[in-house]
Each structure stands twice: as structure tokens, then as C-alpha cells.
Coordinates of C-alpha atoms and ligand atoms in Angstrom, one line a residue:
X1 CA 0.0 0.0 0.0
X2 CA 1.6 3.5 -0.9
X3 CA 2.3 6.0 2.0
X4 CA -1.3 8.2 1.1
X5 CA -4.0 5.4 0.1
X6 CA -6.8 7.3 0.0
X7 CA -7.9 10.9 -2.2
X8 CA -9.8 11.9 0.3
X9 CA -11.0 10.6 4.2
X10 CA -14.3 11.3 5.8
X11 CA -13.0 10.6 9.4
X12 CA -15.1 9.9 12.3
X13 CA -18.4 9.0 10.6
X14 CA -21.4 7.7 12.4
X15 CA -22.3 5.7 9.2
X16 CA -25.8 4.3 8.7
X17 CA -26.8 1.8 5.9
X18 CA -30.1 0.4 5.4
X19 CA -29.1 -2.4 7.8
X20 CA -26.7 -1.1 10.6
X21 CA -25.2 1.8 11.9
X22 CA -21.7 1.8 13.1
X23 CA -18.6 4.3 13.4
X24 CA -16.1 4.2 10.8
X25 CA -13.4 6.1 8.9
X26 CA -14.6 6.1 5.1
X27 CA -11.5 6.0 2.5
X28 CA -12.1 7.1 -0.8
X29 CA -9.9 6.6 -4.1
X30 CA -11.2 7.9 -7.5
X31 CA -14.7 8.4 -6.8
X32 CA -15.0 5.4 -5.0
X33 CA -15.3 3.9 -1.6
X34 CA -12.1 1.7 -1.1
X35 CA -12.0 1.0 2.7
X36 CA -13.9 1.4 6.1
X37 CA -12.5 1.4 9.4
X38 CA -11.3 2.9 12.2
X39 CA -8.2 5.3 12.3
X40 CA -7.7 4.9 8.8
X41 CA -4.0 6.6 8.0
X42 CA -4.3 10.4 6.5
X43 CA -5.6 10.6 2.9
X44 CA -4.9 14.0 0.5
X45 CA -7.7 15.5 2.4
X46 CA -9.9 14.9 5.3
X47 CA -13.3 15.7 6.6
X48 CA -13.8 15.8 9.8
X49 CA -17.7 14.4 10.6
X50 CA -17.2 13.8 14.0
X51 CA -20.4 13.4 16.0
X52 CA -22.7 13.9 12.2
X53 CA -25.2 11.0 10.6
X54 CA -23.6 9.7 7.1
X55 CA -25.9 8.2 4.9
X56 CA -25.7 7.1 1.1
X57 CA -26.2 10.0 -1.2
X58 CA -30.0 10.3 -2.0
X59 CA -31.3 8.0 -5.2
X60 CA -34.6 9.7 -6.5
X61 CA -35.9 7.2 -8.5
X62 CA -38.8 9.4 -9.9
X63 CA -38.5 13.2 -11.3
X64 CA -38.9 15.2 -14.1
X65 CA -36.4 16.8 -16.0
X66 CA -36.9 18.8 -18.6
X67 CA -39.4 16.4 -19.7
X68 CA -41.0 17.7 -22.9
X69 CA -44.2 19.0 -22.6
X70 CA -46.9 20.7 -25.0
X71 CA -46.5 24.5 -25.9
X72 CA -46.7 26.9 -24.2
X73 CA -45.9 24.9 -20.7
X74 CA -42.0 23.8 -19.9
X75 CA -40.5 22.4 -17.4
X76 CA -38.7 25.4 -14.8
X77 CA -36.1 22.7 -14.2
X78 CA -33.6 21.0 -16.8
X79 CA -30.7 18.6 -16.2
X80 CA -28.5 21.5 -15.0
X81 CA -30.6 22.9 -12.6
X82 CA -32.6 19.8 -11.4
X83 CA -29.2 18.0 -10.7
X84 CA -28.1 21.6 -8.7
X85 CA -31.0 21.6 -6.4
X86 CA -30.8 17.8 -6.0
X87 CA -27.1 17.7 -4.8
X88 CA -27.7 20.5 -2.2
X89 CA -30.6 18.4 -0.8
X90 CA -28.4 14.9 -0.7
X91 CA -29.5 12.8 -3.8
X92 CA -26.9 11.9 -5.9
X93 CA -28.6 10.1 -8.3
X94 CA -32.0 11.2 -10.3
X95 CA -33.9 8.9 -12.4
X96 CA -36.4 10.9 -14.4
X97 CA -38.0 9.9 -17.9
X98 CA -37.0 9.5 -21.3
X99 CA -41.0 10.2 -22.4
X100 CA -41.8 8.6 -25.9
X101 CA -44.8 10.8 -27.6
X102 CA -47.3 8.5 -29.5
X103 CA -46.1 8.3 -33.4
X104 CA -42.6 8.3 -31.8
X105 CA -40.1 5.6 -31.6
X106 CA -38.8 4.9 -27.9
X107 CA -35.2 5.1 -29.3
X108 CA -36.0 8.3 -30.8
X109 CA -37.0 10.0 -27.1
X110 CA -34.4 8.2 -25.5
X111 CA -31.8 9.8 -27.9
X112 CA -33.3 13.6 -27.3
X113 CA -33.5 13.1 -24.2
X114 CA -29.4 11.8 -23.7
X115 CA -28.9 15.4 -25.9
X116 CA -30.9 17.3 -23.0
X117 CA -28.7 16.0 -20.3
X118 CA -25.5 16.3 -22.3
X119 CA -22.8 18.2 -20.4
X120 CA -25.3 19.1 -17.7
X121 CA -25.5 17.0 -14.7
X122 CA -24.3 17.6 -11.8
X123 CA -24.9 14.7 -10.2
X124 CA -25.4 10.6 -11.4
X125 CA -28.5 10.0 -13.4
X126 CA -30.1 7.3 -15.1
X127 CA -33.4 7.3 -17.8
X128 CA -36.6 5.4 -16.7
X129 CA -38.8 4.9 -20.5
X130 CA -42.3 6.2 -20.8
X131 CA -43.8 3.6 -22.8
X132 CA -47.0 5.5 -24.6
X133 CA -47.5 3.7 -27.7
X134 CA -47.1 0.6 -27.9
X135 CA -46.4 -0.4 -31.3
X136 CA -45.6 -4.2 -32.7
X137 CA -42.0 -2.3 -33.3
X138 CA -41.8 -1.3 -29.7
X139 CA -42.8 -4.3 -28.1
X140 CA -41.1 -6.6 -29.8
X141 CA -37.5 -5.1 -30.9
X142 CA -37.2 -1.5 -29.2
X143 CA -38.4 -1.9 -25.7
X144 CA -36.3 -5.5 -25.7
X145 CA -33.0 -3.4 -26.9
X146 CA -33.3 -0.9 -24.3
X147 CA -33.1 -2.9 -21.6
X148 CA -30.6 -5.1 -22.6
X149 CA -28.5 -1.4 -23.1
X150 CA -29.1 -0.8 -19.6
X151 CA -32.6 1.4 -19.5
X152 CA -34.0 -1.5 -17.0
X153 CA -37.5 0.4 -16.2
X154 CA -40.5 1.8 -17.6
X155 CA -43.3 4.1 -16.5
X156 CA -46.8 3.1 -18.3
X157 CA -49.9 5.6 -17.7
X158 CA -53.5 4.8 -17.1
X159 CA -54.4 8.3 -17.6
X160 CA -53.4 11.4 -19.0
X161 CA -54.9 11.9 -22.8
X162 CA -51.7 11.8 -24.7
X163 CA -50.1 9.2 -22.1
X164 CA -52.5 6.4 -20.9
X165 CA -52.5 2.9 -22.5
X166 CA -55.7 0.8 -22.4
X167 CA -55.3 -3.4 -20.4
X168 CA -54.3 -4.7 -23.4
X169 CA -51.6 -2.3 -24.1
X170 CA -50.7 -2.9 -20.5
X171 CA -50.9 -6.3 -20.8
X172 CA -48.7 -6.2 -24.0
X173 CA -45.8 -4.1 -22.2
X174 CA -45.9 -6.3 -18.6
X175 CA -45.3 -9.1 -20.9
X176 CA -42.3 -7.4 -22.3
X177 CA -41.0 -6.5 -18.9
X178 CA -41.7 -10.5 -17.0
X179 CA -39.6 -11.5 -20.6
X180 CA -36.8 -9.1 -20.5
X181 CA -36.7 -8.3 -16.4
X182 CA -37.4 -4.9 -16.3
X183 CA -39.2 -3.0 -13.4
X184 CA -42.6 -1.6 -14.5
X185 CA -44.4 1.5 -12.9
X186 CA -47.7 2.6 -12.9
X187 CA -49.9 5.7 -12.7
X188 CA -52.7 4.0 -11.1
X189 CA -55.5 6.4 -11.9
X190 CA -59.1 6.0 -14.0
X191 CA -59.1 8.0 -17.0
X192 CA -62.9 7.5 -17.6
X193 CA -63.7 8.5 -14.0
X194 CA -61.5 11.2 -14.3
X195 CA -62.9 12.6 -17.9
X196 CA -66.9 12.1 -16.4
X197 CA -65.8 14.0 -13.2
X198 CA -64.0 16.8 -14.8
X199 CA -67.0 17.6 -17.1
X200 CA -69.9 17.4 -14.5
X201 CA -67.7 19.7 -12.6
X202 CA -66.8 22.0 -15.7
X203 CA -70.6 21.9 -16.8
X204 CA -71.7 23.0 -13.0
X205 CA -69.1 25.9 -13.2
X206 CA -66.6 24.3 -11.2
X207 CA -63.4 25.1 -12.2
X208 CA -61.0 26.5 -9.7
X209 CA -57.9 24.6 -9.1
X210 CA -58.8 23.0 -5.8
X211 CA -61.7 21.0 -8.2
X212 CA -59.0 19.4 -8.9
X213 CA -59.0 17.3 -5.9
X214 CA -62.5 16.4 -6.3
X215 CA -61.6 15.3 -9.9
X216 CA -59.4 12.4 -8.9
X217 CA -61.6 11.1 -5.3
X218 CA -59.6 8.4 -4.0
X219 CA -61.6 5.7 -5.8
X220 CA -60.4 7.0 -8.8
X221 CA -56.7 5.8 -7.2
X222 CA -57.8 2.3 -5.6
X223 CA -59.8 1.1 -9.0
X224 CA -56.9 1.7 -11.1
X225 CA -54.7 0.2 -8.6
X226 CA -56.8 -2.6 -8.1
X227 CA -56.8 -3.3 -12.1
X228 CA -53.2 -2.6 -12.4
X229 CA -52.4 -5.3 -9.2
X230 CA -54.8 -8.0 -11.4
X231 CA -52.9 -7.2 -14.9
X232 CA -49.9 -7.9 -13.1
X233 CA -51.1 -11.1 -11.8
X234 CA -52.1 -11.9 -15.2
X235 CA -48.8 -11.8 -16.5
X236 CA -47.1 -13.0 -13.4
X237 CA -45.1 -9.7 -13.3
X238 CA -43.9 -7.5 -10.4
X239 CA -44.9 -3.6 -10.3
X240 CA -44.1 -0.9 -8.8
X241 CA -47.1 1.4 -8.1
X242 CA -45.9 5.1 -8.2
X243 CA -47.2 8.3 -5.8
X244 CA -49.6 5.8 -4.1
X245 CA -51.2 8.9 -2.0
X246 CA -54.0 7.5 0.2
X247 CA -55.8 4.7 2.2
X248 CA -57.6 3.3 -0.6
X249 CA -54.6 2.2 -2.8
X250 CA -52.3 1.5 0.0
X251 CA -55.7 -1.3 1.5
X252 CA -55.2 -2.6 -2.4
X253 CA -51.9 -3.1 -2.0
X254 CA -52.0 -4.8 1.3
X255 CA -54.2 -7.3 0.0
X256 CA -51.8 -7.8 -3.2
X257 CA -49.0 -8.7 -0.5
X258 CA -50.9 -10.7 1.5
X259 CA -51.7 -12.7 -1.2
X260 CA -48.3 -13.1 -2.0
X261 CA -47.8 -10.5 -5.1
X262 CA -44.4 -9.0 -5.7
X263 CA -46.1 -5.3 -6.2
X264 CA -44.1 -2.6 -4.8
X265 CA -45.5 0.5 -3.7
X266 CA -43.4 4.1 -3.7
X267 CA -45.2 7.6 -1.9
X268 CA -43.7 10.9 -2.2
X269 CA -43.5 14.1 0.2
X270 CA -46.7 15.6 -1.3
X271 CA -48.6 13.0 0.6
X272 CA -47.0 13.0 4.0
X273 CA -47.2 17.6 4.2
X274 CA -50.0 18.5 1.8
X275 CA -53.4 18.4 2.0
X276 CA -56.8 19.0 -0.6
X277 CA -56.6 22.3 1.4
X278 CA -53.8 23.4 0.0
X279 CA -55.1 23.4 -3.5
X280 CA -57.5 26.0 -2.1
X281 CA -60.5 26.3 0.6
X282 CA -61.9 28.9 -2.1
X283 CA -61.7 29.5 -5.7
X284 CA -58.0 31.4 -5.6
X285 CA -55.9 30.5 -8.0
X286 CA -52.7 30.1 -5.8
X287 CA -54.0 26.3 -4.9
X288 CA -52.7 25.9 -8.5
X289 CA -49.3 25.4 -6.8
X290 CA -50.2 21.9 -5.5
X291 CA -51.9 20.7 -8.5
X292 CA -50.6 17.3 -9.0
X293 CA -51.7 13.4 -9.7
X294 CA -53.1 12.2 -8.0
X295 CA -53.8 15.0 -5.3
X296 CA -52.8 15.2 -1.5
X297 CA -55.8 13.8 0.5
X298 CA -56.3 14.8 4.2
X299 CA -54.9 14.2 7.6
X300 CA -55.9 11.1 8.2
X301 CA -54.7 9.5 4.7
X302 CA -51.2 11.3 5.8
X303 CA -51.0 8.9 8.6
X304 CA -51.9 6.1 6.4
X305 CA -49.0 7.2 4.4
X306 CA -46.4 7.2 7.5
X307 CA -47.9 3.9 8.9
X308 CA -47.1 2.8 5.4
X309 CA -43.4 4.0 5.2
X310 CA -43.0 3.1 8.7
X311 CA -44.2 -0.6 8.4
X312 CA -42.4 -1.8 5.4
X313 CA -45.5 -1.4 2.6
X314 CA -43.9 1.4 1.3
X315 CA -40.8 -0.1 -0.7
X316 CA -39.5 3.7 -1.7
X317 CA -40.3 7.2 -1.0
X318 CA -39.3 10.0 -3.9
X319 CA -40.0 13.2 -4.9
X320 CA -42.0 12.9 -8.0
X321 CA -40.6 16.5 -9.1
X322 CA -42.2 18.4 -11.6
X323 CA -41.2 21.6 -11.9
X324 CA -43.5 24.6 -12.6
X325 CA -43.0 27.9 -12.2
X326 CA -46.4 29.5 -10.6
X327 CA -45.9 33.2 -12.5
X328 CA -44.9 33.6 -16.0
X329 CA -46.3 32.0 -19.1
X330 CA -45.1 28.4 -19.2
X331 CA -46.2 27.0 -16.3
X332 CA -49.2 26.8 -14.1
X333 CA -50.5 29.8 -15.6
X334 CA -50.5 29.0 -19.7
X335 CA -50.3 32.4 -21.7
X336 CA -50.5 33.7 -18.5
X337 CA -53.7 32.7 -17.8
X338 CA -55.9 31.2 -14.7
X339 CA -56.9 28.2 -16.8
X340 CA -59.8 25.5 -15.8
X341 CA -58.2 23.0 -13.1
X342 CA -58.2 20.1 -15.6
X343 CA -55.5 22.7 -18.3
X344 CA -52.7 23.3 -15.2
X345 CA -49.4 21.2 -15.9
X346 CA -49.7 19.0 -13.5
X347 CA -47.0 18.4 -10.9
X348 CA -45.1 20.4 -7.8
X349 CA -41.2 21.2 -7.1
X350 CA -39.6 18.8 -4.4
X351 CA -36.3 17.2 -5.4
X352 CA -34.3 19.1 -3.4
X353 CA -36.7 19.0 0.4
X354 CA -37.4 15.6 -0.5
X355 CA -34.4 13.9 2.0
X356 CA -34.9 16.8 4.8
X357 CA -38.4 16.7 5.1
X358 CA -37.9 12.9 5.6
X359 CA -35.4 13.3 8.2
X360 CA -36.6 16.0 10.0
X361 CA -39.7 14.6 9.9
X362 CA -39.4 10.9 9.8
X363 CA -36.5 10.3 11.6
X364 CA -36.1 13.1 14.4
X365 CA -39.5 12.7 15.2
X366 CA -39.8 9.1 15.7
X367 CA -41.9 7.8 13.2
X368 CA -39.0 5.8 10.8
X369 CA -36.0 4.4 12.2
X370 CA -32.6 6.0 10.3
X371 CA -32.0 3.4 8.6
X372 CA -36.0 3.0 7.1
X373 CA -34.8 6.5 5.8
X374 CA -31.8 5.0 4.2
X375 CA -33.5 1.9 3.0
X376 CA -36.8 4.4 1.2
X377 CA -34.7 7.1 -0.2
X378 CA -31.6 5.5 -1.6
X379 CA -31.0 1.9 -0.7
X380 CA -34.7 0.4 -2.7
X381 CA -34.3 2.6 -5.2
X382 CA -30.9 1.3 -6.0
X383 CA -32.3 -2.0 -5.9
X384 CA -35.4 -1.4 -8.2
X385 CA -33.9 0.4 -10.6
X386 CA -30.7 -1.8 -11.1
X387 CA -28.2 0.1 -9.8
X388 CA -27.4 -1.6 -6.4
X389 CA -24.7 -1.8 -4.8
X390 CA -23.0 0.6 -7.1
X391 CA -25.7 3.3 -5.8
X392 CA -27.5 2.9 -2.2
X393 CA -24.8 2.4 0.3
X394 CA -21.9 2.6 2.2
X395 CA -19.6 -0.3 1.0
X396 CA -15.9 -0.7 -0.5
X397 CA -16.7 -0.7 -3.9
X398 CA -19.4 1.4 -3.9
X399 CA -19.4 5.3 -5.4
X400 CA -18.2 7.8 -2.9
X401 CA -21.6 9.2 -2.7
X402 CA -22.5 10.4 1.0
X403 CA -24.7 13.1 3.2
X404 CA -23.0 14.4 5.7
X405 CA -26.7 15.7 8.4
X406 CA -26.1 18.7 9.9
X407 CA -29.2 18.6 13.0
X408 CA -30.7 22.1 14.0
X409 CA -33.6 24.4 13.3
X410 CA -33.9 26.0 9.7
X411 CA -37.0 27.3 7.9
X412 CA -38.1 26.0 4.6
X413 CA -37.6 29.6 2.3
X414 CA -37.9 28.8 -1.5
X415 CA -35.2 31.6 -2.0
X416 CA -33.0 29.4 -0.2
X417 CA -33.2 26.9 -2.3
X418 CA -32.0 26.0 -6.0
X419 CA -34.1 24.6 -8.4
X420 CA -35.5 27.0 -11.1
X421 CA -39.0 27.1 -9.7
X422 CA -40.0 30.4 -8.3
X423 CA -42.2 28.3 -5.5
X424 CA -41.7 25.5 -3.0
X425 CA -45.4 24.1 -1.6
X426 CA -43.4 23.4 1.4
X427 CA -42.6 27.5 2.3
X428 CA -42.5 28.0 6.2
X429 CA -41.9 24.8 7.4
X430 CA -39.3 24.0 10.0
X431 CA -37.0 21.7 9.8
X432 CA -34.8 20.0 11.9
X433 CA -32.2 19.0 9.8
X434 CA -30.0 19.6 6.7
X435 CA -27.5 18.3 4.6
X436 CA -24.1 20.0 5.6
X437 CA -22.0 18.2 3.0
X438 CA -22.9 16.1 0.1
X439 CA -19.9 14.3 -2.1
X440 CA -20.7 12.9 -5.3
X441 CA -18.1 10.7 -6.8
X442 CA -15.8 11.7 -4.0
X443 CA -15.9 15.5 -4.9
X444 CA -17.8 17.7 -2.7
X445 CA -20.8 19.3 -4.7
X446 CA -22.2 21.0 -1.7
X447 CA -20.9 22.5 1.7
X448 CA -23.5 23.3 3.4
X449 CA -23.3 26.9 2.2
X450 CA -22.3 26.6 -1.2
X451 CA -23.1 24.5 -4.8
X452 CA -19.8 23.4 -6.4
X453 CA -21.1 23.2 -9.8
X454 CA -19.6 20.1 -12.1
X455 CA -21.7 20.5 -15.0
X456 CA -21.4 17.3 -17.6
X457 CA -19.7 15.5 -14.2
X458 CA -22.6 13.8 -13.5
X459 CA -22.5 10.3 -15.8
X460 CA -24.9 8.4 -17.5
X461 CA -25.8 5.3 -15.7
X462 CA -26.3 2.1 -17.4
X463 CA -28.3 0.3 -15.4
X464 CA -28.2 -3.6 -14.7
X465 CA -31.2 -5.7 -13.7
X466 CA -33.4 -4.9 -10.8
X467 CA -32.0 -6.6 -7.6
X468 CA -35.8 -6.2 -6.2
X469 CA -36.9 -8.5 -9.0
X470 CA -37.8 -12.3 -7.7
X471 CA -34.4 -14.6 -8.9
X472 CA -34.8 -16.4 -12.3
X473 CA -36.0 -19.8 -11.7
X474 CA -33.2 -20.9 -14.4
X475 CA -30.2 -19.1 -12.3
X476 CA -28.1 -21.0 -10.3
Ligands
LIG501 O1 -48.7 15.4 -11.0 C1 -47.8 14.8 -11.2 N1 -47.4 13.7 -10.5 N2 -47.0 15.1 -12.3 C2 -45.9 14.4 -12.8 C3 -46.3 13.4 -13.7 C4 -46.6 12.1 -13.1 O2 -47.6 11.5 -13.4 O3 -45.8 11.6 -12.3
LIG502 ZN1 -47.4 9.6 -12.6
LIG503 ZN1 -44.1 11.7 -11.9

């Protein structure tokens, strides 16, 4: 061993993994983890984390980046500044979606959207598909190509007009991913419920953005769930059922364990600090702010939610990011207009509060143990998504990818944070803890005070197949 082993030493960690928690020197060598222990001799430089939490840098397995969308709306956030506000709040690695538009080829979206991240992240990032037309083409060559080159997951829609795919679509792509071992995710939502809602309420003058909410009851939620558990079974295929937001799809997929189907369930922070109220207790248009799918519910379906993360039914917990900016043209004001609830872009600004929330929350107030919080927010994800043990831990071998917690009193101020959105629906609230370092790769990207920008840094991950996946019954 040469006299200075290591690039750089985080000394004195109280290091916590989804399993233990133990102190330990952390070596790193050229991005990567290369020993634990105690007193580990000097490296090049040193950080002292002497009585601070380390965890695994954040994975945040579901966001939107620069996502396409229809004109006038855009996304506030693109690969640079999406990666910027996720490295100051811990995650190291984003997964958002390659989104193929119907009449386009998958390989087609895929290769626009490698040209928006190009030379722009920050931080490690991966592509999940959005699989909305289903073509012979696509089923049976593209779709099987991309996974084998390493895009091992895909999101399928049951609504949204230019997104949803009916069951036998469905049907057709779970086959794809039980033959090829790919993770499948679902927007478990009824588009016919949702279109006969939205016009009774449009017809009856009922607009404002907090109809919204009454759009998409939970019912809505469970039914599609409930359908999208049953297809699975069909094809004898795990899923993972995204932004599960309430009683009624979280009883649906109780009942889909208990019976012994793999169907893993992610929430997001929406659903654990919002409520309907916050869309609007009258017709204002500021509610349009928490306009997403489906909507946050009400106190008691927030407890649901923590029992949920707390008991192990939750497999992950991510931000679902999708950034709009309230004023201005392109976002949830279109022209600049207070349009009908069913015309705002859909979708709030979290990628960056998503790990301090949690742990302030979560952890700090007793409701998850540290290392739930590691196992929801970076461990699972890793290990749905193909990326484990490369991602998700604290191991020799794995990327030098840590949160240093810093524990005290700070309000939530948008201004303080750094996304491109000029709102966060999470203004005021206080948390009791922060990230006061992040590393990704082994480089520090954020101090605690400042972003260290490393734009084009941040590499493409080729993912492998999901760990969470049951073994093959043909592998040794
Ligand atoms: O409202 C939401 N969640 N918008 C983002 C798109 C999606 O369905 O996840
Ligand atoms: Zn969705
Ligand atoms: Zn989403």
C-alpha cells in the first residue's frame, strides 16, 4: 500500500446503511469507496464528521427533467438545474424519464432526451422509458433493446390523454418487462372517471384549481390500482405502483402482498405535508401550486401514508418532481392565464426538500428508524432500478456518494433553495435537519453553504437488472 491510500477521508463518521449503523473512517480513491474502518491513515484530504449522521447519497428514483411538454408549458427545471437543487438536498442520483410521444419511436425519445442532459449533470443520473404507444416495433425489438443497453424500467400511464395505455396495451408491455426483467411503474388512476368527473364539474361551473382534488376522489386511485395489481397477476409480473397517495390504494396493495404478489409501492412528500386544502379552501388561483396526480388527501390519509413507510408497505419514497413555475407564461398559468383545473401542468417542485423533510420529519420525530430513511430514499431505489450496490450504500466498492446531516432548526424559504422554480409548496416549514456536505463521486458538490457546480460531471448510468426482482428460476 503506498504511503497516502486514499484521495480523500471522511473521518469519524457515524455511518448508517439500510441495515446497521456503526462508526467508521470512510477511505475514498477515485470516486470510489475503497475501505472502512477505524483510524484509517491520512488521505490527501480529510473531513472531519465527528459526532454527524452519514448516509448514502440520495437515489430519487422518480422526477422530471426537462421532460418535454406541450406549448406553451416547460418544465422550470432542466438537467443542470434539477441536478443543482438535488445535490444540495443529498440525492446523488436522479432517475427521471425518457417520455416517448405517441407516433414516436422509444429510441427516438431516448436519444433527445441523452442530448438534454448532455454536459449538464451535476450529479449521477439514469433514464426510466415512458412507454406510450405501444407499437408491434416497440414491443417486440425497441423496448427488448433498451433494456438489454441498460434502461432497465419503464413508466406506463393509465391516464393522461396523450399518455395512458388501455389493459391490453398494458398487458402487452408487462409481458415485455416478465420476458426481459425490467421494473414496470404505474400511474394508477381511472381515466374515464376522471374525464366524467372533470366535465360534470366543468358543466356545473366548477373550475378553480382546488376541483382538482375532487376530480381524482380516492376511488379514482384504488380502481386503477386494483386493475393494475390484477394485470400484473395476469402476466405474473412485479410492479411498482408510483405516488400511491392514500388509504384506498395503500388497503389494495395490502391485499396484493398478502396474497403473495411481488407489487411494490413508492409515496412521495406531497402525501406525508399536503393536503386537498392546499389546493384551495376557495376559488383562488394560488391552490394551482399543489396541482398534482393524484392530489394530496387529508390528515388522516397522511398517517396512512407514515404507517405505510413506517411498516415496510412502502418499498420507496421520492419526490415525483415536476417543476412549474407559478408566474410567467409556461407554467401553471399558460399564456398567462388562470386556466380551468383540468388545463394546469400538473405536478409540484420537491427534489431538493425531498431527504430533509424525511429526516426531520421521519427520523427526528420518531416515526422511521434512520436506517428505514436510508433503505426508502436510496437503498430500494438502488435496488429497483438496477443500480445496487454501485448506488444505495456505504460499502468498498461502492461510489463515494455520502450526506453528511447537519441537526438544528432551519425554515423552509424557497429563495434558499436552488431549483428554477419560483415556489416551494413546502414555504415556512421547519426543519430539523439539513444536509451539511454532500460528495458525489468523491468531490464535494455541496458545503453546506455553497453549490460546487460540475456540470457534464454527473454520468450516464447504465443500469443492470433490478435486484428487487424475484431470482430467475433458471439461475443458479
Ligand atoms: O402530478 C404529477 N405527478 N405530475 C408528474 C407526472 C406524473 O404523473 O408523475
Ligand atoms: Zn405519474
Ligand atoms: Zn411523476
Amino acid at each position: 500500500m503506498d504511503s497516502q491510500p486514499f484521495d480523500l477521508v471522511v473521518r469519524n463518521a457515524r455511518v448508517a446503511t439500510a441495515s446497521d449503523t456503526f462508526d467508521a473512517d470512510i477511505g475514498i480513491r477515485a470516486g470510489r469507496i475503497v475501505q472502512l474502518g477505524l483510524e484509517l491513515p491520512r488521505g490527501m484530504r480529510e473531513i472531519d464528521a465527528a459526532g454527524r449522521t452519514v448516509t448514502p447519497g440520495g437515489v430519487d428514483a422518480h422526477c422530471h427533467l426537462d421532460q418535454p411538454m406541450e406549448a406553451p408549458v416547460r418544465m422550470a427545471d432542466d438537467f443542470d438545474s434539477g441536478t443543482r437543487a438535488a445535490a444540495c438536498g443529498g440525492t446523488t442520483t436522479v432517475i427521471p424519464f425518457a417520455a416517448q410521444q405517441k407516433g414516436q419511436s422509444l429510441r427516438a425519445a431516448v436519444q433527445d432526451y441523452h442530448h438534454r442532459a448532455e454536459g449538464r449533470a451535476h450529479v449521477d443520473h439514469a433514464f426510466h422509458l415512458i412507454v406510450s404507444d405501444p407499437t408491434p416495433q416497440v414491443l417486440a425489438e425497441e423496448l427488448p433493446q433498451l433494456i438489454a443497453e441498460g434502461y432497465t424500467s419503464f413508466k406506463i400511464y393509465m391516464t393522461y390523454d396523450d399518455l395512458k395505455l388501455d389493459d391490453g396495451q398494458i398487458l402487452d408491455v408487462l409481458e415485455v418487462a416478465r420476458r426481459h426483467d425490467a421494473m414496470a411503474m404505474i400511474h394508477a388512476e381511472n381515466a374515464d372517471c376522471i374525464e366524467w368527473l372533470s366535465k360534470r364539474l366543468e358543466a356545473g361551473g366548477r373550475t378553480a384549481p382546488r376541483f382538482h382534488a375532487h376530480a381524482r376522489p380516492l376511488l379514482v386511485e384504488r380502481e386503477a390500482t386494483h386493475r393494475a395489481i390484477a394485470l400484473s397477476e395476469l402476466v405474473d409480473v412485479p410492479i411498482m405502483i408510483v405516488h400511491v397517495s392514500g388509504r384506498e390504494a395503500v388497503e389494495q396493495i395490502r391485499w396484493a402482498r398478502a396474497h403473495g404478489l411481488n407489487v411494490f409501492a413508492e409515496t412521495c412528500p406531497q402525501y406525508l405535508f399536503l393536503t386537498a386544502e392546499d389546493l384551495g379552501i376557495d376559488d383562488s388561483y394560488l391552490g394551482a401550486r399543489c396541482v398534482c396526480s393524484p392530489p394530496p388527501r387529508n390528515r388522516d390519509n397522511q398517517q396512512v401514508i407514515w404507517n405505510g413507510l413506517a411498516d415496510g408497505l412502502f418499498t420507496i419514497f421520492s419526490s415525483d418532481h415536476a417543476p412549474f413555475n407559478f408566474e410567467g407564461t409556461q407554467g401553471k398559468r399558460p399564456n398567462g392565464e388562470e386556466v380551468a383545473f383540468r388545463h394546469i401542468p400538473n405536478g409540484i417542485p420537491g427534489i431538493e426538500t425531498r431527504l430533509p423533510l424525511l429526516y426531520s420529519e421521519g427520523v427526528l420525530k420518531g416515526r422511521i428508524t434512520l436506517n428505514r430513511f436510508v433503505e426508502l430514499t436510496s437503498t430500494n431505489p438502488a435496488k429497483a432500478y438496477g443500480l445496487h450496490p454501485r448506488k444505495g450504500t456505504i460499502a468498498v466498492g461502492s461510489d463515494a456518494d455520502l450526506v453528511v446531516w447537519q441537526h438544528g432548526p432551519r425554515t423552509l424559504r424557497n429563495e434558499a433553495l436552488h431549483h428554477a422554480v419560483d415556489y416551494t409548496p413546502y414555504e415556512g416549514i421547519e426543519l430539523q435537519a439539513w444536509p451539511a456536505l454532500t460528495l458525489a463521486g468523491g468531490e464535494v458538490v455541496w458545503d453546506g453553504r455553497d453549490f460546487h457546480p460540475r456540470p457534464g460531471a454527473g454520468r450516464f448510468l447504465r443500469r443492470g437488472r433490478p435486484s428487487l426482482l424475484p431470482a430467475r428460476p433458471d439461475a443458479a
